[in-house]
XYZ file of C-alpha atoms in Angstrom:
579
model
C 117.212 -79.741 112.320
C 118.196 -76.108 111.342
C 120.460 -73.854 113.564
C 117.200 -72.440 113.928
C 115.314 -74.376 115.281
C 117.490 -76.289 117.713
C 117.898 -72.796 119.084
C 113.922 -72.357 118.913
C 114.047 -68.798 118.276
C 111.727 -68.496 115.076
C 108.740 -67.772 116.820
C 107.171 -64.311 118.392
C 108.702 -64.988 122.000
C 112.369 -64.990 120.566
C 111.525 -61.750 119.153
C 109.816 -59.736 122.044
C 112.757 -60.685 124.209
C 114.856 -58.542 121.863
C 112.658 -55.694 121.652
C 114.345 -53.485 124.004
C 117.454 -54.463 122.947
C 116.316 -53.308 119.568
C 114.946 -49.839 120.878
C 118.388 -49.533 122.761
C 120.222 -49.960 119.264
C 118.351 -47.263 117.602
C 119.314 -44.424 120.388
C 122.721 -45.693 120.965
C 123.327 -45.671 116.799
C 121.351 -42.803 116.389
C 119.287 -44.720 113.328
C 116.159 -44.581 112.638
C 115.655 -48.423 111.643
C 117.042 -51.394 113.432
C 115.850 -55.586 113.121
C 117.344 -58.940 114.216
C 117.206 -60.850 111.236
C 117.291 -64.464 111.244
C 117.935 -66.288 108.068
C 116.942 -69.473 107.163
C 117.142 -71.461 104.098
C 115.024 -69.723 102.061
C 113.793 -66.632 103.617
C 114.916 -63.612 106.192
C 112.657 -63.309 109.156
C 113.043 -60.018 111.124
C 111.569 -61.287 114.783
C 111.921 -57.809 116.319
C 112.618 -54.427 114.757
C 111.855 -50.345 114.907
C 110.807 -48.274 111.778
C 110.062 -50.806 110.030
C 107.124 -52.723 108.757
C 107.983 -55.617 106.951
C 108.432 -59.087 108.470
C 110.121 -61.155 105.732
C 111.902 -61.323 102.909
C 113.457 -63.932 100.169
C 116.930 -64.786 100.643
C 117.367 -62.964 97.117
C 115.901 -59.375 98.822
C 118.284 -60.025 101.963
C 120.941 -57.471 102.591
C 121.743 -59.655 106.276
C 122.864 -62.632 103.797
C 125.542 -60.936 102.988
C 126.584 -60.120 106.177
C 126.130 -63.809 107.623
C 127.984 -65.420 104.656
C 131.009 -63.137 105.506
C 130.822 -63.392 108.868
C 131.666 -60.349 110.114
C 130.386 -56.741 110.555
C 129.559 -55.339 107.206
C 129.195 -51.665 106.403
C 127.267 -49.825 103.447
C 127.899 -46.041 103.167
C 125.327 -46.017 100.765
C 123.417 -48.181 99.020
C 122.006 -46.671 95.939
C 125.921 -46.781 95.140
C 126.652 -50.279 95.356
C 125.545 -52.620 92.538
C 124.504 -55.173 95.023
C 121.972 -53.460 96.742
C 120.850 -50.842 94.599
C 117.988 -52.066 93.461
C 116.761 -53.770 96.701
C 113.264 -53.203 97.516
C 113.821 -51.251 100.727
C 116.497 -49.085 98.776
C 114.950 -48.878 95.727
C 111.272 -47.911 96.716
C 109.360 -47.321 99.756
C 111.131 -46.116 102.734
C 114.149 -45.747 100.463
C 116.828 -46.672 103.071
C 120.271 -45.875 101.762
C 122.464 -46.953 104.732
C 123.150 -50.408 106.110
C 125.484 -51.501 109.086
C 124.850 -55.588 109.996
C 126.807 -57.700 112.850
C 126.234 -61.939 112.612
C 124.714 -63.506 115.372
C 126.906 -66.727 115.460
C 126.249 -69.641 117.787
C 128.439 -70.769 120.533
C 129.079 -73.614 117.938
C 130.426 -71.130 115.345
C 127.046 -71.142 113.742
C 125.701 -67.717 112.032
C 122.078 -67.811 112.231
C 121.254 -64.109 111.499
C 122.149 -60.483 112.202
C 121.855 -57.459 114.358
C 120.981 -54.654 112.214
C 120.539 -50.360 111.821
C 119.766 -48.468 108.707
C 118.802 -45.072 107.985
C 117.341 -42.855 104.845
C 120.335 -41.261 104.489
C 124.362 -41.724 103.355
C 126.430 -42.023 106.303
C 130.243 -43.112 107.518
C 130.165 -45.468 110.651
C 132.912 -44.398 113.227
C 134.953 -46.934 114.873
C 132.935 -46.287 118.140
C 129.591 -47.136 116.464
C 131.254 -50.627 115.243
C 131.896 -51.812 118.335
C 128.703 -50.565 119.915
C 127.235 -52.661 117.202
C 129.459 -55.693 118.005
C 128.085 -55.429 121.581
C 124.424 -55.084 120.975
C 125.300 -58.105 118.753
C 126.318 -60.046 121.360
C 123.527 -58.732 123.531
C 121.042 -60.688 121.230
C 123.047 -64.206 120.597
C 123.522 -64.129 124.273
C 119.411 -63.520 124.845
C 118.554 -66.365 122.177
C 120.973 -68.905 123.598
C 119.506 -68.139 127.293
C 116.366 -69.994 125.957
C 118.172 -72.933 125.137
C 119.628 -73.107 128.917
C 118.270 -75.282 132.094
C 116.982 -72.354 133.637
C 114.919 -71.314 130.650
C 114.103 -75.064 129.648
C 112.478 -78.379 131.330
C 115.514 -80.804 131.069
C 112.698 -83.275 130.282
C 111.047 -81.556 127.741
C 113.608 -79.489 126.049
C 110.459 -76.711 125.815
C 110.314 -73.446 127.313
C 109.878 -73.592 130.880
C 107.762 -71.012 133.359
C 110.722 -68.411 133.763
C 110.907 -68.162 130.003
C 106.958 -68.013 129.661
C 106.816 -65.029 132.316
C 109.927 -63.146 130.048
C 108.221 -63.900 126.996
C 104.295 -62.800 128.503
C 106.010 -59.549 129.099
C 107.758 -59.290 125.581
C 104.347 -59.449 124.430
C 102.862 -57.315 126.549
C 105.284 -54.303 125.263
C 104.940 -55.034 121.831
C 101.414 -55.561 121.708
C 99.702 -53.853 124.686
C 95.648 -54.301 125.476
C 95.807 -57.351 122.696
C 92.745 -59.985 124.199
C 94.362 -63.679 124.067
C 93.274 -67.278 125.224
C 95.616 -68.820 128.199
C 95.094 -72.688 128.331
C 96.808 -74.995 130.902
C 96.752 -78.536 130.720
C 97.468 -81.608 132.671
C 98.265 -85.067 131.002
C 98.643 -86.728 134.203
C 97.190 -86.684 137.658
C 100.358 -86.597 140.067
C 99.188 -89.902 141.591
C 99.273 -91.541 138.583
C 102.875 -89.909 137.491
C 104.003 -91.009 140.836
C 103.202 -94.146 140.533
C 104.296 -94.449 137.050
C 107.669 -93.501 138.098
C 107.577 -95.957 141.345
C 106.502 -98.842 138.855
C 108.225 -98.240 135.543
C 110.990 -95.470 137.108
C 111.968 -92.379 136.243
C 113.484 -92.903 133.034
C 110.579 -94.033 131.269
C 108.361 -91.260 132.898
C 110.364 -88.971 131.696
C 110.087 -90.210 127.919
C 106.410 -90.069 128.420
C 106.272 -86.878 129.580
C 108.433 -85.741 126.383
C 106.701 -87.456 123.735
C 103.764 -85.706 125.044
C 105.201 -82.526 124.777
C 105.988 -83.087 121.317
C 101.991 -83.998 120.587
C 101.862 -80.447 121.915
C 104.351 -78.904 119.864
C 103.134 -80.653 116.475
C 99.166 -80.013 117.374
C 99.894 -76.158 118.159
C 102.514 -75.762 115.470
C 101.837 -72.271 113.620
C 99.182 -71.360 116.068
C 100.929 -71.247 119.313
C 104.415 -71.777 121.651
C 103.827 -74.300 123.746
C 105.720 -74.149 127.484
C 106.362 -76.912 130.000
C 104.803 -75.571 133.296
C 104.622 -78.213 135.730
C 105.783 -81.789 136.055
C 102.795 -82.803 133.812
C 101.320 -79.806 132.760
C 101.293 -77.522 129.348
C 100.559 -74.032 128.683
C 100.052 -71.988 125.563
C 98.529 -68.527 124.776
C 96.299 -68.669 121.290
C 94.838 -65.748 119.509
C 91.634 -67.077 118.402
C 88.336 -65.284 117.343
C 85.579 -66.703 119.817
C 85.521 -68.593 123.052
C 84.313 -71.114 121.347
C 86.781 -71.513 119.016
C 89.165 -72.003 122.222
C 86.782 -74.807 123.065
C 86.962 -76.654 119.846
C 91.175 -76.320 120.062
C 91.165 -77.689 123.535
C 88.805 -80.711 122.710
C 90.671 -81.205 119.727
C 93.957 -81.724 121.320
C 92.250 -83.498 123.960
C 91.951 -86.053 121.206
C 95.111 -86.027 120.338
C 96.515 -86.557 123.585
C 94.364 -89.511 124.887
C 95.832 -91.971 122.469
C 97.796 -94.086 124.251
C 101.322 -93.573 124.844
C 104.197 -96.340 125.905
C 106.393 -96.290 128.122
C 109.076 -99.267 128.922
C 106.822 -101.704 126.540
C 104.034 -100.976 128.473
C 101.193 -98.687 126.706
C 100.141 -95.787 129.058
C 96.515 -94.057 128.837
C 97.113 -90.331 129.341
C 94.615 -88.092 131.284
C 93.688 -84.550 129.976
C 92.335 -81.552 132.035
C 92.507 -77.986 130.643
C 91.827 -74.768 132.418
C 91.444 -71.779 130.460
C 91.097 -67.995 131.140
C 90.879 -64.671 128.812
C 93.892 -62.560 128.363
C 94.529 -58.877 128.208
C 98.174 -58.308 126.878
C 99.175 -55.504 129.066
C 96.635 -55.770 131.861
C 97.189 -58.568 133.088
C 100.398 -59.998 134.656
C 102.078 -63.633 133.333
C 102.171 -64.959 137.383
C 98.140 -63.860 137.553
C 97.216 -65.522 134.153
C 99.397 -68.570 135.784
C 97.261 -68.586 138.968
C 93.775 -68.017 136.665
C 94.605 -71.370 134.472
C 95.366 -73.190 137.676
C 92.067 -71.784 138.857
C 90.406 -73.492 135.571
C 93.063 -76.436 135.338
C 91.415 -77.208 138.874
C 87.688 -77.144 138.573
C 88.297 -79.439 135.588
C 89.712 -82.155 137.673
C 87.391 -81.659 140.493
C 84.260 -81.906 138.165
C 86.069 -84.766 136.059
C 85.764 -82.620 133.135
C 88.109 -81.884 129.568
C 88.098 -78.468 130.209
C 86.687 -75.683 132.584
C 87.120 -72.060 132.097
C 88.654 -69.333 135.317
C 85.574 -68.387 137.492
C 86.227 -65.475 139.227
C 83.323 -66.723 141.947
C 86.010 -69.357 142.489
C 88.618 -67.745 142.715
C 87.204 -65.610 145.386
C 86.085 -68.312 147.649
C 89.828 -69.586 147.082
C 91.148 -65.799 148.443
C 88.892 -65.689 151.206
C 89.775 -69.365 152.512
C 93.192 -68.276 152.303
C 92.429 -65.487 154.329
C 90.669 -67.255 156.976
C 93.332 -69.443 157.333
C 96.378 -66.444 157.443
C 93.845 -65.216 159.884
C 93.128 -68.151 162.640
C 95.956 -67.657 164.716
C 95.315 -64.022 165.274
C 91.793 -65.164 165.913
C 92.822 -67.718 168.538
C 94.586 -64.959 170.425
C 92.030 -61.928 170.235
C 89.419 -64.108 171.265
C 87.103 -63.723 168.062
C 86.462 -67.774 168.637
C 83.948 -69.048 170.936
C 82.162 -72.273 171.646
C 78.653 -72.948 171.417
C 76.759 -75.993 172.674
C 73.473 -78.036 171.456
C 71.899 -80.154 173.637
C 70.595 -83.900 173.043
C 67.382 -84.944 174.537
C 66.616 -88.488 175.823
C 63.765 -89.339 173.546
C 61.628 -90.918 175.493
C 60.943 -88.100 178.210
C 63.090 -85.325 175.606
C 65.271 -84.404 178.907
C 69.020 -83.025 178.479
C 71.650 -85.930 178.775
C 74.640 -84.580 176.627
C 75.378 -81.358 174.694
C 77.674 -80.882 171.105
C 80.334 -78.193 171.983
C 80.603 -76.286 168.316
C 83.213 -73.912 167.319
C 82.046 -70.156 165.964
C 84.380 -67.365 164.622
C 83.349 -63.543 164.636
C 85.907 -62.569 161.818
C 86.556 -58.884 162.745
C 85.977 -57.693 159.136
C 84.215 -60.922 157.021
C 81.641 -60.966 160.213
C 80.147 -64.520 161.242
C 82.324 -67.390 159.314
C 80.002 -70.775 159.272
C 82.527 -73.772 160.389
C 81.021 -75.544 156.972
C 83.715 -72.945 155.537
C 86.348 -72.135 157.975
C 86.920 -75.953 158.830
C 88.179 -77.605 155.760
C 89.878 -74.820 154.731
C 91.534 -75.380 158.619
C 91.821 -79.179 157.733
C 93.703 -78.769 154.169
C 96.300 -76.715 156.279
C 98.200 -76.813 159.376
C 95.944 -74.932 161.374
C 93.866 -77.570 162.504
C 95.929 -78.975 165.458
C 96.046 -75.516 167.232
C 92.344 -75.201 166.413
C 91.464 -78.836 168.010
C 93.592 -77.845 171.157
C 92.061 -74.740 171.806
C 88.279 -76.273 171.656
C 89.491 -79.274 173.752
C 91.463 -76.866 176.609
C 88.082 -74.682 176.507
C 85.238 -77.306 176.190
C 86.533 -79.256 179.004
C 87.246 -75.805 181.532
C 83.476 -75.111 180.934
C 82.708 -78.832 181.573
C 84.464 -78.421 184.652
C 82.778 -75.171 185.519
C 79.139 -77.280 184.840
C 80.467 -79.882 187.320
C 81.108 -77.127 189.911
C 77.602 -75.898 189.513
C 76.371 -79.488 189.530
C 75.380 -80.107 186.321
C 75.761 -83.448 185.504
C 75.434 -82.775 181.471
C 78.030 -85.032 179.251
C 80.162 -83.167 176.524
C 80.423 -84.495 173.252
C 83.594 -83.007 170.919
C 84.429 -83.729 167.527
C 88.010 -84.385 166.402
C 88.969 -84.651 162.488
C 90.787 -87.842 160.898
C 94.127 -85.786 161.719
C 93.673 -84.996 165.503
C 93.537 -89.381 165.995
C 96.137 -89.903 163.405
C 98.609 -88.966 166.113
C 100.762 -91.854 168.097
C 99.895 -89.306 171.427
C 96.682 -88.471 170.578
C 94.593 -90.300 173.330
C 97.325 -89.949 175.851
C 97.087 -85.914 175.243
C 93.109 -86.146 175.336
C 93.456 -88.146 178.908
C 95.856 -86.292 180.145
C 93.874 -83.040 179.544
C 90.780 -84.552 180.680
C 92.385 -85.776 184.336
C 93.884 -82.412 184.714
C 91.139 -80.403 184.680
C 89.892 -82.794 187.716
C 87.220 -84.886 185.153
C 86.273 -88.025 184.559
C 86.918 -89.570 181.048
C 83.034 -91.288 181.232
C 81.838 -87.175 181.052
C 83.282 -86.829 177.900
C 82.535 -88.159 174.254
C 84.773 -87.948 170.824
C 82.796 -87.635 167.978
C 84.605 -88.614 164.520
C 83.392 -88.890 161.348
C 83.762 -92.269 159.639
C 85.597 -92.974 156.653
C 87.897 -95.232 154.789
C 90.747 -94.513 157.169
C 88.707 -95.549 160.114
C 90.333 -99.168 160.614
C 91.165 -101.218 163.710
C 94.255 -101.821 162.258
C 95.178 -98.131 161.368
C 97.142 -95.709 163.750
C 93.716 -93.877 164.360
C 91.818 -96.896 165.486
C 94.819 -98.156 167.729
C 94.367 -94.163 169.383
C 90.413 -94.887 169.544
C 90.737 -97.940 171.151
C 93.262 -96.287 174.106
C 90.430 -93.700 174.542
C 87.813 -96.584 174.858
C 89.756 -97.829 177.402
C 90.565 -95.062 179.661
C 86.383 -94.831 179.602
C 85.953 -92.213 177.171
C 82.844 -92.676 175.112
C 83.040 -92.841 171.454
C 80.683 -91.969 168.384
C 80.729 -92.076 164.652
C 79.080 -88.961 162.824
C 77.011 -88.208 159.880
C 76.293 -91.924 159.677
C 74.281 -93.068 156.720
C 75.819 -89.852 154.846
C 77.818 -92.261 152.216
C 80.572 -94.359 153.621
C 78.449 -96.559 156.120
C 79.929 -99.439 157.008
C 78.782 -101.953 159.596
C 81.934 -103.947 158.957
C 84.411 -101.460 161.036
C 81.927 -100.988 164.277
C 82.529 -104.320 164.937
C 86.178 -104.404 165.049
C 86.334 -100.720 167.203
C 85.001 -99.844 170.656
C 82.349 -97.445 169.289
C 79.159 -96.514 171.325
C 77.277 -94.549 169.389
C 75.854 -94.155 165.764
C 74.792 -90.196 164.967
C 72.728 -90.557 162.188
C 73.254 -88.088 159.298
C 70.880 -85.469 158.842
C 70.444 -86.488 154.936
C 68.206 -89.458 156.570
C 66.393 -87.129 158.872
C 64.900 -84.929 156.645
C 62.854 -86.750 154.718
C 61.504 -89.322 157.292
C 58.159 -87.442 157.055
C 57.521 -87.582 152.979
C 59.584 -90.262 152.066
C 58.871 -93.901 152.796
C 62.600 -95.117 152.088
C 64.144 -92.523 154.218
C 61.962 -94.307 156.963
C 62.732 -97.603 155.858
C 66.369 -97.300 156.123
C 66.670 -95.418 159.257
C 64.376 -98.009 160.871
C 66.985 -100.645 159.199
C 69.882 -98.650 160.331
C 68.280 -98.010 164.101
C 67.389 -101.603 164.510
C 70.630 -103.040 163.503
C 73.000 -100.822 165.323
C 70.598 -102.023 168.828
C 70.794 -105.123 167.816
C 74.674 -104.699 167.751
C 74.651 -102.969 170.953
C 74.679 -99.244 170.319
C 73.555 -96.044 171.344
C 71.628 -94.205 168.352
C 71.274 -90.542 168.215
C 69.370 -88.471 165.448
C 71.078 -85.503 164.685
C 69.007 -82.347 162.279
C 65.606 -82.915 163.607
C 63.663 -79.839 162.908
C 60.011 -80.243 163.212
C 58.109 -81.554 165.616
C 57.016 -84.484 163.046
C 60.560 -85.914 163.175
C 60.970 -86.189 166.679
C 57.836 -88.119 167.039
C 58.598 -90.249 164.550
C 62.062 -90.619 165.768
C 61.089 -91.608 169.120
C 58.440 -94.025 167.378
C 61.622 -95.714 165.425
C 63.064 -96.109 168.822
C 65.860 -93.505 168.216
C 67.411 -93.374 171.997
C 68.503 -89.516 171.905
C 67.482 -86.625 169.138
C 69.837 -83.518 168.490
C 68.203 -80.463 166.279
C 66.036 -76.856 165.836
C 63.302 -78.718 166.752
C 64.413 -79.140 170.302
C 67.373 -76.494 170.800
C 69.346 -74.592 169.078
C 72.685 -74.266 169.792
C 73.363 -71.735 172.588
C 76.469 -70.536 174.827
C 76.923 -72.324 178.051
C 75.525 -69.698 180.150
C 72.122 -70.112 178.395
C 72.359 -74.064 178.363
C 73.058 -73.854 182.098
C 69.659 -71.396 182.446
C 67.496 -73.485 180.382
C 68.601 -77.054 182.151
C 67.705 -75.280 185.629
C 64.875 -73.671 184.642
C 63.564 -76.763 182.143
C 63.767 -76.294 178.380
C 59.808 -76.677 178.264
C 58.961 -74.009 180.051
C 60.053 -71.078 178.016
């Protein structure tokens, strides 16, 4: 490996760095021209300059070769006088430079691996001043290449160029080629599960030669077309300057490819994942940290959709802002009152009388306007909002309980708490607690959860259930039939109810095996000893054939919608039938 290249520095990043270092050199030296050449074995590169257009030259046409062999600052006065240089291309023809001033860049291992340079078009003497000025803007540049090379500008794992140094090098580009249109692509080789238990398994060692021979797929796939930057523990960006969209497409499935062939690890051959997200770029417009977030954006919908590759949707990314709003917003909402409960009743199907009502959270955002919970609640669960949220429906479902109890209402509450709110070692002794001091009895109240894989006897959420069981609290599993389902659990934790999913509701009228199976599912969970309840019915064709299945209570539009508790208190005195 070259000077050059264990310094990485012969590609377009290197040289936007130095562009402003280059500018600087022309104003301080008062010349018109002024490079960073880097010399190879067989050809000068010039990876940033000013007032001048060419790129490269042969080591034969190189006036910096001279300068690096020596290995110090050299000085022409003029160079249509000195055999050496007189008949140079640049001196000899077109733009017919006739002065020459080069510094080496020389590696902290002694190394010269190029040259600061200024010309101009005309004969000049170089004061002492202007020497060391030179020396310094010299410096200026080694030190700038060699800051690529260090742990803050490199993944210790990878040896490539890390975020920081893809941000520095974005903007480089961005000044040297404003309003250029690019292609961003992130991609992931590994879903963090996996990596972590890679590492637990195999440890960190041979994760971390996994992790850098897959960066060097990258780096030998993209070589010529692209710099390729360690992002993320597992994760790989480039930008590409590619005609269509969907030649993007064919470069990410192509790697994709590439990367899937198994890699080893401690003897043992690993099978890599690969997830790309990819958005358009405007050089200029748009910021590194923004293009960043936009691949994440893609990098994201990939993995959710189990796909190679998905591209930035800006729909997405607005739902993604305004959950994040919502949820910066809650705790102002909690105070200023722009929550409120609402209640649905459940009617006794046999005589379709009130026994129970389903307190339900709203939120009147102040500027979004209504906010469905089907939106505000799992962006509530995916954060730490949803504690405060569950204490402040508990604290105000069970002071208007109270206040029913005082105007002798006899209706039961139902409330639903998430995996997390059970998952506590305190959780039913908070719920009790709560429930004694507001001078109720734990039989009025019922804790809806929804079932899932962490609902287990055995688990720290079924050891909270069953303390809420006993204590007289009634307890029911929602959206039943919705996917999970699993007798196997019921029988193992006090529940007394089954809600049954809307999904099996719906159809019960036009579809013989949506009858079938809630029959099945309503006959079976009797048979077992439980309360069913049908929750979505809206026409008056379900509920009869609900009540014909047997179904002991019914929950939907059909019957009530839900209502505050001054309404629900109105229509149980008055009788829901007779408006």
């Amino acid at each position: 490996m070259s000077a050059l290249e264990g310094l990485n520095v012969l590609d377009d990043a290197a040289g936007a760095s130095l562009d402003r270092l280059i500018e600087l050199a022309t104003y301080a030296l008062d010349a018109p021209v002024a490079f960073v050449s880097l010399v190879d074995a067989d050809k000068q590169r010039l990876i940033s300059r000013r007032g001048l257009d060419v790129t490269e030259t042969t080591i034969h046409d190189s006036i910096c070769s001279h300068t690096i062999s020596q290995g110090r600052i050299l000085v022409v006065s003029d160079l249509q006088q000195d055999e050496r240089f007189a008949k140079n291309p640049l001196v000899d023809g077109a733009p017919y430079l006739r002065f020459y001033a080069g510094c080496p860049l020389i590696a902290q291992n002694g190394t010269p691996i190029g040259a600061l340079c200024v010309m101009d078009k005309v004969a000049r003497v170089f004061t002492t001043a202007e020497t060391r000025q030179l020396e310094t803007l010299a410096r200026a540049a080694m030190n700038e290449l060699e800051l690529r090379v260090l742990s803050g500008r490199r993944e210790p794992v990878s040896g490539l160029p890390n975020r920081h140094q893809f941000t520095i090098d974005y903007a480089g580009w961005s000044e040297r080629e404003p309003n250029k249109a690019l292609y961003a692509v992130l991609v992931d080789i590994f879903d963090l599960p996996r990596a972590n238990e890679a590492g637990q398994v195999l440890g960190m060692g041979p994760l971390e030669a996994l992790i850098k021979r897959a960066g060097v797929r990258f780096n030998v796939a993209l070589e010529g077309l692209a710099v390729v930057y360690h992002v993320g523990v597992t994760r790989f960006a480039f930008l590409v300057d590619l005609p269509t969209a969907e030649d993007v497409e064919r470069l990410v499935e192509e790697l994709r490819s590439r990367m899937l062939r198994p890699l080893v690890a401690a003897a043992v051959p690993m099978s890599p994942l690969f997830h790309a997200g990819i958005c358009a770029v405007t050089l200029g417009v748009d910021g590194a940290d923004d293009v960043i977030r936009r691949m994440l954006i893609g990098l994201h919908a990939s993995i959710a959709d189990q796909v190679s590759f998905a591209w930035y949707s800006a729909d997405r990314d607005d739902g993604l802002r305004r959950g994040y709003r919502l949820a910066a917003d809650a705790q102002r909402g909690l105070k200023e009152d722009e929550f409120y409960l609402v209640y649905q009743p459940r009617f006794r199907s046999s005589d379709l009388q009130p026994v129970s009502a389903e307190v339900l959270i709203r939120w009147n955002h102040p500027r979004l306007g209504p906010v469905s919970p089907a939106e505000f609640i799992p962006v509530f669960e995916r954060t730490a909002l949803m504690e405060g949220v569950t204490e402040w429906v508990v604290d105000h479902a069970l002071d208007q309980l109270a206040a029913w109890r005082r105007l002798g209402l006899t209706l039961g509450l139902s409330i639903n708490l998430s995996a997390k709110d059970v998952a506590r070692a305190d959780a039913a002794e908070r719920i009790i607690a709560k429930i004694k001091l507001k001078g109720l009895s734990c039989e009025d109240v019922e804790i809806e959860i929804t079932e899932g894989e962490w609902l287990r006897a055995d688990s720290l959420p079924g050891r909270q259930l069953k303390l809420m069981a006993l204590a007289g609290i009634r307890l029911a599993v929602d959206d039943f039939g919705s996917g999970y389902s699993n007798f196997a659990y019921l029988t193992e934790l006090p529940m007394d109810i089954l809600k049954l999913d809307k999904s099996l509701i719906d159809n019960l009228a036009t579809d013989e095996r949506s009858l079938l199976k809630a029959r099945a599912i309503i006959g079976l969970a009797h048979g077992l000893g439980y309360i069913t309840v049908a929750e979505g019915a809206e026409t008056k064709e379900q509920v009869s054939l609900l009540q014909s299945l047997g179904c002991d209570e019914i929950q939907g539009f059909a019957l009530a919608k839900p209502m505050s508790a001054t309404d629900l208190a109105d229509k149980i005195v008055s009788g829901f039938g007779s408006s």
